[in-house]
mmCIF file of C-alpha atoms and ligand atoms in Angstrom:
data_model
loop_
_atom_site.group_PDB
_atom_site.id
_atom_site.type_symbol
_atom_site.label_atom_id
_atom_site.label_comp_id
_atom_site.label_asym_id
_atom_site.label_seq_id
_atom_site.Cartn_x
_atom_site.Cartn_y
_atom_site.Cartn_z
ATOM 1 C CA UNK A 1 270.125 -113.894 381.737
ATOM 2 C CA UNK A 2 266.372 -114.236 381.239
ATOM 3 C CA UNK A 3 264.084 -111.315 380.716
ATOM 4 C CA UNK A 4 261.077 -112.402 382.797
ATOM 5 C CA UNK A 5 262.181 -109.983 385.511
ATOM 6 C CA UNK A 6 262.411 -107.235 382.956
ATOM 7 C CA UNK A 7 259.727 -104.624 382.577
ATOM 8 C CA UNK A 8 256.262 -103.860 383.840
ATOM 9 C CA UNK A 9 253.665 -101.819 382.016
ATOM 10 C CA UNK A 10 251.457 -99.500 384.051
ATOM 11 C CA UNK A 11 247.736 -98.898 383.533
ATOM 12 C CA UNK A 12 248.354 -95.619 381.668
ATOM 13 C CA UNK A 13 250.358 -97.349 378.922
ATOM 14 C CA UNK A 14 253.742 -96.234 380.186
ATOM 15 C CA UNK A 15 256.473 -98.529 381.434
ATOM 16 C CA UNK A 16 258.394 -97.678 384.566
ATOM 17 C CA UNK A 17 261.803 -99.073 385.390
ATOM 18 C CA UNK A 18 263.436 -98.183 388.694
ATOM 19 C CA UNK A 19 267.176 -97.597 388.929
ATOM 20 C CA UNK A 20 268.319 -98.504 392.432
ATOM 21 C CA UNK A 21 271.123 -96.897 394.405
ATOM 22 C CA UNK A 22 271.486 -94.252 397.108
ATOM 23 C CA UNK A 23 268.896 -92.126 395.343
ATOM 24 C CA UNK A 24 266.618 -94.451 393.333
ATOM 25 C CA UNK A 25 264.826 -92.965 390.340
ATOM 26 C CA UNK A 26 262.422 -94.066 387.630
ATOM 27 C CA UNK A 27 262.865 -94.275 383.890
ATOM 28 C CA UNK A 28 259.432 -93.821 382.301
ATOM 29 C CA UNK A 29 258.900 -95.068 378.751
ATOM 30 C CA UNK A 30 255.934 -94.476 376.461
ATOM 31 C CA UNK A 31 254.641 -92.496 373.509
ATOM 32 C CA UNK A 32 253.362 -88.939 373.747
ATOM 33 C CA UNK A 33 254.077 -88.895 377.478
ATOM 34 C CA UNK A 34 256.628 -86.119 377.747
ATOM 35 C CA UNK A 35 254.672 -83.165 379.090
ATOM 36 C CA UNK A 36 252.355 -85.063 381.446
ATOM 37 C CA UNK A 37 255.155 -87.140 382.949
ATOM 38 C CA UNK A 38 257.381 -84.112 383.294
ATOM 39 C CA UNK A 39 254.648 -82.138 385.045
ATOM 40 C CA UNK A 40 254.219 -84.978 387.504
ATOM 41 C CA UNK A 41 257.979 -85.222 388.154
ATOM 42 C CA UNK A 42 258.716 -81.532 388.743
ATOM 43 C CA UNK A 43 258.333 -80.692 392.409
ATOM 44 C CA UNK A 44 255.903 -77.909 393.374
ATOM 45 C CA UNK A 45 258.603 -75.918 395.169
ATOM 46 C CA UNK A 46 260.856 -75.629 392.089
ATOM 47 C CA UNK A 47 260.996 -71.931 391.199
ATOM 48 C CA UNK A 48 263.629 -71.940 388.427
ATOM 49 C CA UNK A 49 264.255 -74.509 385.730
ATOM 50 C CA UNK A 50 267.202 -74.465 383.337
ATOM 51 C CA UNK A 51 266.140 -76.342 380.202
ATOM 52 C CA UNK A 52 269.287 -77.267 378.274
ATOM 53 C CA UNK A 53 268.528 -78.297 374.696
ATOM 54 C CA UNK A 54 270.094 -78.696 371.295
ATOM 55 C CA UNK A 55 269.075 -76.364 368.423
ATOM 56 C CA UNK A 56 266.894 -78.960 366.671
ATOM 57 C CA UNK A 57 264.736 -79.179 369.811
ATOM 58 C CA UNK A 58 264.005 -75.468 370.176
ATOM 59 C CA UNK A 59 260.320 -75.723 369.178
ATOM 60 C CA UNK A 60 259.638 -78.608 371.563
ATOM 61 C CA UNK A 61 261.720 -76.869 374.266
ATOM 62 C CA UNK A 62 259.440 -73.872 374.023
ATOM 63 C CA UNK A 63 256.397 -76.111 374.446
ATOM 64 C CA UNK A 64 257.964 -77.567 377.579
ATOM 65 C CA UNK A 65 258.731 -74.057 378.819
ATOM 66 C CA UNK A 66 255.082 -73.063 378.424
ATOM 67 C CA UNK A 67 253.822 -76.255 380.072
ATOM 68 C CA UNK A 68 256.048 -75.847 383.123
ATOM 69 C CA UNK A 69 255.738 -72.080 383.592
ATOM 70 C CA UNK A 70 253.130 -71.972 386.310
ATOM 71 C CA UNK A 71 252.695 -69.330 389.016
ATOM 72 C CA UNK A 72 256.080 -67.925 390.048
ATOM 73 C CA UNK A 73 258.055 -70.601 388.264
ATOM 74 C CA UNK A 74 260.477 -69.422 385.591
ATOM 75 C CA UNK A 75 261.848 -71.686 382.849
ATOM 76 C CA UNK A 76 265.160 -70.540 381.335
ATOM 77 C CA UNK A 77 266.110 -71.978 377.952
ATOM 78 C CA UNK A 78 269.781 -72.695 377.260
ATOM 79 C CA UNK A 79 270.325 -73.656 373.623
ATOM 80 C CA UNK A 80 273.687 -75.357 373.190
ATOM 81 C CA UNK A 81 275.554 -76.695 370.134
ATOM 82 C CA UNK A 82 274.770 -80.183 368.928
ATOM 83 C CA UNK A 83 276.916 -83.257 369.581
ATOM 84 C CA UNK A 84 280.467 -83.060 370.948
ATOM 85 C CA UNK A 85 280.629 -79.290 370.283
ATOM 86 C CA UNK A 86 278.227 -78.932 373.192
ATOM 87 C CA UNK A 87 280.511 -80.779 375.621
ATOM 88 C CA UNK A 88 283.009 -77.949 376.094
ATOM 89 C CA UNK A 89 283.796 -76.053 379.263
ATOM 90 C CA UNK A 90 282.753 -72.808 377.524
ATOM 91 C CA UNK A 91 279.265 -74.252 377.068
ATOM 92 C CA UNK A 92 279.098 -75.332 380.729
ATOM 93 C CA UNK A 93 280.279 -71.853 381.659
ATOM 94 C CA UNK A 94 277.476 -70.307 379.594
ATOM 95 C CA UNK A 95 274.940 -72.420 381.524
ATOM 96 C CA UNK A 96 276.504 -71.447 384.893
ATOM 97 C CA UNK A 97 276.259 -67.802 383.836
ATOM 98 C CA UNK A 98 272.542 -68.135 383.029
ATOM 99 C CA UNK A 99 271.983 -69.820 386.401
ATOM 100 C CA UNK A 100 274.007 -67.240 388.295
ATOM 101 C CA UNK A 101 272.141 -64.350 386.727
ATOM 102 C CA UNK A 102 268.813 -65.997 387.571
ATOM 103 C CA UNK A 103 269.753 -66.647 391.241
ATOM 104 C CA UNK A 104 269.353 -70.361 390.681
ATOM 105 C CA UNK A 105 269.163 -72.082 394.087
ATOM 106 C CA UNK A 106 269.825 -75.573 395.370
ATOM 107 C CA UNK A 107 266.120 -76.494 395.232
ATOM 108 C CA UNK A 108 265.850 -75.535 391.555
ATOM 109 C CA UNK A 109 266.072 -77.927 388.636
ATOM 110 C CA UNK A 110 268.021 -78.600 385.438
ATOM 111 C CA UNK A 111 266.453 -80.488 382.533
ATOM 112 C CA UNK A 112 268.600 -82.069 379.802
ATOM 113 C CA UNK A 113 266.658 -82.323 376.532
ATOM 114 C CA UNK A 114 268.575 -83.805 373.607
ATOM 115 C CA UNK A 115 270.965 -86.556 372.571
ATOM 116 C CA UNK A 116 273.713 -88.093 374.676
ATOM 117 C CA UNK A 117 276.024 -85.092 374.439
ATOM 118 C CA UNK A 118 273.306 -82.749 375.730
ATOM 119 C CA UNK A 119 272.362 -84.986 378.647
ATOM 120 C CA UNK A 120 276.080 -85.407 379.536
ATOM 121 C CA UNK A 121 276.620 -81.632 379.552
ATOM 122 C CA UNK A 122 273.367 -80.811 381.352
ATOM 123 C CA UNK A 123 274.129 -83.470 383.963
ATOM 124 C CA UNK A 124 277.568 -81.992 384.524
ATOM 125 C CA UNK A 125 276.128 -78.494 384.928
ATOM 126 C CA UNK A 126 273.601 -79.839 387.461
ATOM 127 C CA UNK A 127 276.287 -81.819 389.315
ATOM 128 C CA UNK A 128 278.517 -78.770 389.721
ATOM 129 C CA UNK A 129 276.070 -75.926 390.407
ATOM 130 C CA UNK A 130 276.045 -75.297 394.177
ATOM 131 C CA UNK A 131 277.684 -78.741 394.494
ATOM 132 C CA UNK A 132 274.672 -80.395 392.944
ATOM 133 C CA UNK A 133 271.090 -79.598 391.959
ATOM 134 C CA UNK A 134 268.522 -82.053 390.622
ATOM 135 C CA UNK A 135 268.347 -82.997 386.967
ATOM 136 C CA UNK A 136 265.625 -84.642 384.922
ATOM 137 C CA UNK A 137 266.880 -86.188 381.692
ATOM 138 C CA UNK A 138 264.739 -86.168 378.540
ATOM 139 C CA UNK A 139 266.792 -88.089 375.983
ATOM 140 C CA UNK A 140 265.763 -87.620 372.355
ATOM 141 C CA UNK A 141 267.902 -90.284 370.628
ATOM 142 C CA UNK A 142 268.010 -94.083 370.891
ATOM 143 C CA UNK A 143 271.512 -93.843 372.338
ATOM 144 C CA UNK A 144 270.394 -91.256 374.887
ATOM 145 C CA UNK A 145 267.403 -93.363 375.963
ATOM 146 C CA UNK A 146 269.166 -96.686 376.421
ATOM 147 C CA UNK A 147 272.573 -95.452 377.511
ATOM 148 C CA UNK A 148 273.735 -91.850 378.034
ATOM 149 C CA UNK A 149 270.605 -90.518 379.755
ATOM 150 C CA UNK A 150 270.618 -93.269 382.396
ATOM 151 C CA UNK A 151 273.238 -94.033 384.990
ATOM 152 C CA UNK A 152 274.492 -90.651 386.138
ATOM 153 C CA UNK A 153 277.735 -90.429 384.156
ATOM 154 C CA UNK A 154 278.043 -86.749 383.308
ATOM 155 C CA UNK A 155 280.937 -84.865 381.796
ATOM 156 C CA UNK A 156 282.655 -82.677 379.283
ATOM 157 C CA UNK A 157 285.641 -83.094 376.977
ATOM 158 C CA UNK A 158 289.002 -81.329 377.116
ATOM 159 C CA UNK A 159 291.547 -80.868 374.348
ATOM 160 C CA UNK A 160 293.316 -83.964 375.671
ATOM 161 C CA UNK A 161 290.376 -86.329 375.436
ATOM 162 C CA UNK A 162 286.693 -87.135 375.791
ATOM 163 C CA UNK A 163 284.905 -87.209 379.159
ATOM 164 C CA UNK A 164 288.072 -86.388 381.119
ATOM 165 C CA UNK A 165 286.159 -83.991 383.407
ATOM 166 C CA UNK A 166 282.904 -85.055 384.981
ATOM 167 C CA UNK A 167 280.968 -86.439 387.898
ATOM 168 C CA UNK A 168 278.676 -89.317 388.776
ATOM 169 C CA UNK A 169 275.394 -87.525 389.289
ATOM 170 C CA UNK A 170 272.267 -89.680 389.014
ATOM 171 C CA UNK A 171 269.195 -87.879 387.699
ATOM 172 C CA UNK A 172 265.957 -87.439 389.616
ATOM 173 C CA UNK A 173 264.022 -88.988 386.724
ATOM 174 C CA UNK A 174 264.464 -90.020 383.089
ATOM 175 C CA UNK A 175 261.591 -89.748 380.621
ATOM 176 C CA UNK A 176 261.850 -91.608 377.308
ATOM 177 C CA UNK A 177 259.128 -90.471 374.928
ATOM 178 C CA UNK A 178 259.476 -92.778 371.947
ATOM 179 C CA UNK A 179 257.571 -90.304 369.754
ATOM 180 C CA UNK A 180 260.718 -88.180 369.752
ATOM 181 C CA UNK A 181 262.429 -90.919 367.751
ATOM 182 C CA UNK A 182 259.912 -90.740 364.873
ATOM 183 C CA UNK A 183 261.672 -87.784 363.263
ATOM 184 C CA UNK A 184 265.223 -89.161 363.501
ATOM 185 C CA UNK A 185 266.936 -90.351 360.328
ATOM 186 C CA UNK A 186 266.966 -94.099 359.757
ATOM 187 C CA UNK A 187 270.771 -94.096 359.999
ATOM 188 C CA UNK A 188 270.664 -92.443 363.386
ATOM 189 C CA UNK A 189 268.133 -94.946 364.725
ATOM 190 C CA UNK A 190 270.162 -97.862 363.371
ATOM 191 C CA UNK A 191 273.367 -96.523 364.929
ATOM 192 C CA UNK A 192 271.567 -96.142 368.252
ATOM 193 C CA UNK A 193 270.460 -99.751 367.944
ATOM 194 C CA UNK A 194 274.083 -100.847 368.289
ATOM 195 C CA UNK A 195 273.804 -100.078 372.016
ATOM 196 C CA UNK A 196 270.476 -101.931 372.094
ATOM 197 C CA UNK A 197 271.956 -105.113 370.618
ATOM 198 C CA UNK A 198 274.932 -104.702 372.950
ATOM 199 C CA UNK A 199 272.378 -105.287 375.722
ATOM 200 C CA UNK A 200 271.333 -108.404 373.783
ATOM 201 C CA UNK A 201 274.884 -109.762 373.611
ATOM 202 C CA UNK A 202 275.806 -109.070 377.227
ATOM 203 C CA UNK A 203 272.510 -109.539 379.045
ATOM 204 C CA UNK A 204 269.169 -110.136 377.313
ATOM 205 C CA UNK A 205 269.436 -112.459 374.249
ATOM 206 C CA UNK A 206 265.717 -111.873 373.639
ATOM 207 C CA UNK A 207 266.810 -108.662 371.894
ATOM 208 C CA UNK A 208 268.823 -110.740 369.413
ATOM 209 C CA UNK A 209 265.803 -112.999 368.780
ATOM 210 C CA UNK A 210 263.697 -109.921 368.040
ATOM 211 C CA UNK A 211 266.232 -108.525 365.553
ATOM 212 C CA UNK A 212 266.572 -111.906 363.823
ATOM 213 C CA UNK A 213 262.773 -112.139 363.563
ATOM 214 C CA UNK A 214 262.549 -108.659 362.040
ATOM 215 C CA UNK A 215 265.730 -107.132 360.592
ATOM 216 C CA UNK A 216 263.777 -103.907 359.934
ATOM 217 C CA UNK A 217 263.112 -103.528 363.637
ATOM 218 C CA UNK A 218 265.161 -100.366 364.077
ATOM 219 C CA UNK A 219 263.218 -98.530 361.374
ATOM 220 C CA UNK A 220 259.830 -98.229 363.063
ATOM 221 C CA UNK A 221 259.754 -96.734 366.578
ATOM 222 C CA UNK A 222 255.960 -97.218 366.721
ATOM 223 C CA UNK A 223 256.194 -101.027 366.669
ATOM 224 C CA UNK A 224 255.767 -103.109 369.852
ATOM 225 C CA UNK A 225 258.992 -105.023 369.041
ATOM 226 C CA UNK A 226 260.995 -101.780 368.861
ATOM 227 C CA UNK A 227 259.614 -100.705 372.209
ATOM 228 C CA UNK A 228 260.314 -104.094 373.751
ATOM 229 C CA UNK A 229 263.970 -103.867 372.650
ATOM 230 C CA UNK A 230 264.326 -100.364 374.081
ATOM 231 C CA UNK A 231 262.736 -101.426 377.359
ATOM 232 C CA UNK A 232 264.988 -104.460 377.708
ATOM 233 C CA UNK A 233 268.094 -102.377 376.980
ATOM 234 C CA UNK A 234 267.001 -99.816 379.579
ATOM 235 C CA UNK A 235 266.271 -102.570 382.078
ATOM 236 C CA UNK A 236 269.763 -103.975 381.545
ATOM 237 C CA UNK A 237 271.367 -100.590 382.091
ATOM 238 C CA UNK A 238 269.182 -99.921 385.135
ATOM 239 C CA UNK A 239 270.197 -103.194 386.753
ATOM 240 C CA UNK A 240 273.892 -102.705 386.065
ATOM 241 C CA UNK A 241 274.186 -99.091 387.228
ATOM 242 C CA UNK A 242 271.788 -99.743 390.117
ATOM 243 C CA UNK A 243 274.347 -102.212 391.407
ATOM 244 C CA UNK A 244 277.539 -100.375 390.454
ATOM 245 C CA UNK A 245 277.163 -96.649 389.886
ATOM 246 C CA UNK A 246 280.877 -95.840 390.064
ATOM 247 C CA UNK A 247 282.153 -98.581 387.781
ATOM 248 C CA UNK A 248 283.937 -100.431 390.554
ATOM 249 C CA UNK A 249 283.092 -103.758 388.906
ATOM 250 C CA UNK A 250 279.948 -104.842 387.071
ATOM 251 C CA UNK A 251 279.425 -101.569 385.183
ATOM 252 C CA UNK A 252 282.500 -102.232 383.094
ATOM 253 C CA UNK A 253 280.487 -104.811 381.100
ATOM 254 C CA UNK A 254 278.728 -101.869 379.452
ATOM 255 C CA UNK A 255 282.007 -101.213 377.671
ATOM 256 C CA UNK A 256 281.509 -104.262 375.448
ATOM 257 C CA UNK A 257 282.791 -103.199 372.018
ATOM 258 C CA UNK A 258 283.895 -99.829 373.323
ATOM 259 C CA UNK A 259 287.672 -100.227 373.702
ATOM 260 C CA UNK A 260 288.197 -100.615 369.967
ATOM 261 C CA UNK A 261 285.052 -98.573 369.237
ATOM 262 C CA UNK A 262 286.460 -95.463 370.909
ATOM 263 C CA UNK A 263 289.721 -95.831 368.958
ATOM 264 C CA UNK A 264 287.755 -96.071 365.693
ATOM 265 C CA UNK A 265 285.795 -92.931 366.597
ATOM 266 C CA UNK A 266 289.078 -91.120 367.219
ATOM 267 C CA UNK A 267 290.589 -92.498 364.011
ATOM 268 C CA UNK A 268 287.553 -91.237 362.096
ATOM 269 C CA UNK A 269 287.865 -87.787 363.745
ATOM 270 C CA UNK A 270 284.413 -88.386 365.274
ATOM 271 C CA UNK A 271 282.746 -88.405 361.846
ATOM 272 C CA UNK A 272 281.441 -91.947 362.437
ATOM 273 C CA UNK A 273 278.421 -92.385 364.671
ATOM 274 C CA UNK A 274 279.255 -93.865 368.071
ATOM 275 C CA UNK A 275 277.048 -96.905 367.451
ATOM 276 C CA UNK A 276 278.731 -97.732 364.151
ATOM 277 C CA UNK A 277 282.149 -97.739 365.827
ATOM 278 C CA UNK A 278 280.839 -99.835 368.727
ATOM 279 C CA UNK A 279 279.383 -102.317 366.229
ATOM 280 C CA UNK A 280 282.849 -102.970 364.748
ATOM 281 C CA UNK A 281 284.190 -103.045 368.308
ATOM 282 C CA UNK A 282 281.690 -105.749 369.337
ATOM 283 C CA UNK A 283 282.594 -107.843 366.312
ATOM 284 C CA UNK A 284 286.247 -107.521 367.332
ATOM 285 C CA UNK A 285 285.498 -108.401 370.968
ATOM 286 C CA UNK A 286 283.557 -111.470 369.829
ATOM 287 C CA UNK A 287 286.491 -112.642 367.671
ATOM 288 C CA UNK A 288 288.856 -111.959 370.559
ATOM 289 C CA UNK A 289 286.652 -114.051 372.857
ATOM 290 C CA UNK A 290 286.640 -116.883 370.324
ATOM 291 C CA UNK A 291 290.402 -116.851 369.774
ATOM 292 C CA UNK A 292 290.909 -116.878 373.545
ATOM 293 C CA UNK A 293 288.907 -120.123 373.621
ATOM 294 C CA UNK A 294 285.924 -118.577 375.402
ATOM 295 C CA UNK A 295 283.200 -118.121 372.804
ATOM 296 C CA UNK A 296 281.776 -120.593 370.264
ATOM 297 C CA UNK A 297 281.926 -120.077 366.506
ATOM 298 C CA UNK A 298 278.099 -119.951 366.482
ATOM 299 C CA UNK A 299 277.981 -117.091 368.982
ATOM 300 C CA UNK A 300 280.512 -115.122 366.917
ATOM 301 C CA UNK A 301 278.491 -115.771 363.769
ATOM 302 C CA UNK A 302 275.415 -114.541 365.635
ATOM 303 C CA UNK A 303 277.189 -111.208 366.086
ATOM 304 C CA UNK A 304 277.905 -111.074 362.369
ATOM 305 C CA UNK A 305 274.297 -111.939 361.527
ATOM 306 C CA UNK A 306 272.556 -109.577 363.951
ATOM 307 C CA UNK A 307 274.801 -106.561 363.320
ATOM 308 C CA UNK A 308 274.765 -107.258 359.577
ATOM 309 C CA UNK A 309 270.951 -107.582 359.476
ATOM 310 C CA UNK A 310 270.646 -104.173 361.086
ATOM 311 C CA UNK A 311 273.005 -102.709 358.488
ATOM 312 C CA UNK A 312 275.736 -101.858 361.008
ATOM 313 C CA UNK A 313 279.423 -102.084 359.995
ATOM 314 C CA UNK A 314 281.316 -105.217 361.055
ATOM 315 C CA UNK A 315 284.685 -104.697 359.326
ATOM 316 C CA UNK A 316 287.352 -101.992 359.341
ATOM 317 C CA UNK A 317 290.481 -101.136 357.361
ATOM 318 C CA UNK A 318 293.235 -103.730 357.931
ATOM 319 C CA UNK A 319 295.900 -101.051 357.500
ATOM 320 C CA UNK A 320 294.633 -99.107 360.540
ATOM 321 C CA UNK A 321 295.609 -101.646 363.188
ATOM 322 C CA UNK A 322 298.806 -99.948 364.400
ATOM 323 C CA UNK A 323 297.189 -96.559 364.874
ATOM 324 C CA UNK A 324 294.113 -98.095 366.553
ATOM 325 C CA UNK A 325 296.317 -100.004 368.986
ATOM 326 C CA UNK A 326 298.319 -96.851 369.760
ATOM 327 C CA UNK A 327 295.076 -94.932 370.390
ATOM 328 C CA UNK A 328 293.718 -97.645 372.686
ATOM 329 C CA UNK A 329 296.965 -97.653 374.675
ATOM 330 C CA UNK A 330 297.041 -93.845 374.957
ATOM 331 C CA UNK A 331 293.409 -93.697 376.047
ATOM 332 C CA UNK A 332 293.983 -96.291 378.772
ATOM 333 C CA UNK A 333 297.163 -94.569 379.937
ATOM 334 C CA UNK A 334 295.331 -91.249 380.285
ATOM 335 C CA UNK A 335 292.981 -93.057 382.658
ATOM 336 C CA UNK A 336 295.798 -94.813 384.515
ATOM 337 C CA UNK A 337 294.687 -98.244 383.387
ATOM 338 C CA UNK A 338 295.944 -101.265 381.466
ATOM 339 C CA UNK A 339 294.355 -102.307 378.211
ATOM 340 C CA UNK A 340 291.156 -104.175 379.075
ATOM 341 C CA UNK A 341 288.488 -105.723 376.892
ATOM 342 C CA UNK A 342 285.049 -106.909 377.839
ATOM 343 C CA UNK A 343 284.713 -110.352 376.264
ATOM 344 C CA UNK A 344 282.044 -113.055 376.348
ATOM 345 C CA UNK A 345 282.084 -116.580 377.747
ATOM 346 C CA UNK A 346 278.698 -116.998 376.066
ATOM 347 C CA UNK A 347 275.906 -114.735 374.904
ATOM 348 C CA UNK A 348 274.722 -113.031 378.087
ATOM 349 C CA UNK A 349 277.913 -113.868 380.041
ATOM 350 C CA UNK A 350 280.392 -110.979 379.862
ATOM 351 C CA UNK A 351 283.730 -110.892 381.621
ATOM 352 C CA UNK A 352 286.870 -108.750 381.480
ATOM 353 C CA UNK A 353 290.145 -109.679 379.761
ATOM 354 C CA UNK A 354 293.090 -107.668 381.030
ATOM 355 C CA UNK A 355 296.283 -106.868 379.098
ATOM 356 C CA UNK A 356 295.833 -109.537 376.405
ATOM 357 C CA UNK A 357 298.792 -110.529 374.305
ATOM 358 C CA UNK A 358 299.375 -108.237 371.352
ATOM 359 C CA UNK A 359 299.495 -111.189 368.951
ATOM 360 C CA UNK A 360 296.034 -112.294 370.113
ATOM 361 C CA UNK A 361 294.670 -108.799 369.551
ATOM 362 C CA UNK A 362 296.219 -108.683 366.096
ATOM 363 C CA UNK A 363 294.786 -112.098 365.203
ATOM 364 C CA UNK A 364 291.310 -110.955 366.281
ATOM 365 C CA UNK A 365 291.671 -107.776 364.258
ATOM 366 C CA UNK A 366 292.600 -109.763 361.156
ATOM 367 C CA UNK A 367 289.205 -111.468 361.416
ATOM 368 C CA UNK A 368 287.431 -108.137 361.010
ATOM 369 C CA UNK A 369 289.963 -106.414 358.721
ATOM 370 C CA UNK A 370 288.981 -105.563 355.144
HETATM 371 N N1 LIG B 1 278.012 -95.817 378.661
HETATM 372 C C1 LIG B 1 278.648 -96.673 379.581
HETATM 373 C C2 LIG B 1 278.249 -96.411 380.992
HETATM 374 O O1 LIG B 1 277.293 -95.705 381.246
HETATM 375 O O2 LIG B 1 278.892 -96.886 381.875
#
């Protein structure tokens, strides 16, 4: 895949990427653009806004509330717990209660302001209230900007598993203000970059070139190279979900590294960052591709180099294989599916491998075991 079709900058210094589909929408990227872009995106007839945010965003949420409270418009703040704690039905119920008490109508608006868990929950609340009200997503993490905030997958967890309840509900707009990333910890930015380099492995190798040219790339969100990587990753996601919202085919490529990655997250009781687990998962998928005779040694080494340069993990405990395999099988069964892995025929050429032989999986795991 080449990137010449990728992204276009506008005169005001923002970049706009359109996500196609039944209801096309724009992802706007820039620095210091949040309030102005949001003002332009909120329709004049919106009377109530539910602004769902995580605790660390309460100061900025209040600034948004003030900026959007014009005339008769009322902005309701719903502070929800951070991370997976926020993706519970009790939290959705709290949001529905706030909306019900405020006589929230079908022409009103939800805004999701936070990391991937917040945008997932806010999207689910918007998808379910009166069978669907509009949502604008304001992701505040790298992962949220390049992945969770785009593409309309919304949902909550149950005791039996993650994202078992949800809906496809594309947003009305997504605004990615890169300034919000300045205050994140380095580790968080690096973990988020795992999803960025995933876009490099499956779609836009230019991202890999940029990381190889500057291994510190994930550290500085003010640099043009950082922005370029984010834009390319967003463009990849926009193209994929624009073609296949409901994961009937192409969208599955976004799961590169995720089959094993999800099992590692579970095995670590969700104490590992998602991106770190996906990094190990991509290394595994690359080895699996190689052992299946699909991917060259050089392309596998490129995984090791790029992920290693960023400081992401590329190995995992050898002794954990049996429990990881059991978790992967259980997860697939819960979704009525066979074990499937996204693998590569080359960098930028993903495909799906279904029900691979257990001995092949074990051999690939031995390549990343420690
Ligand atoms: N995060 C994978 C997807 O949106 O399909």
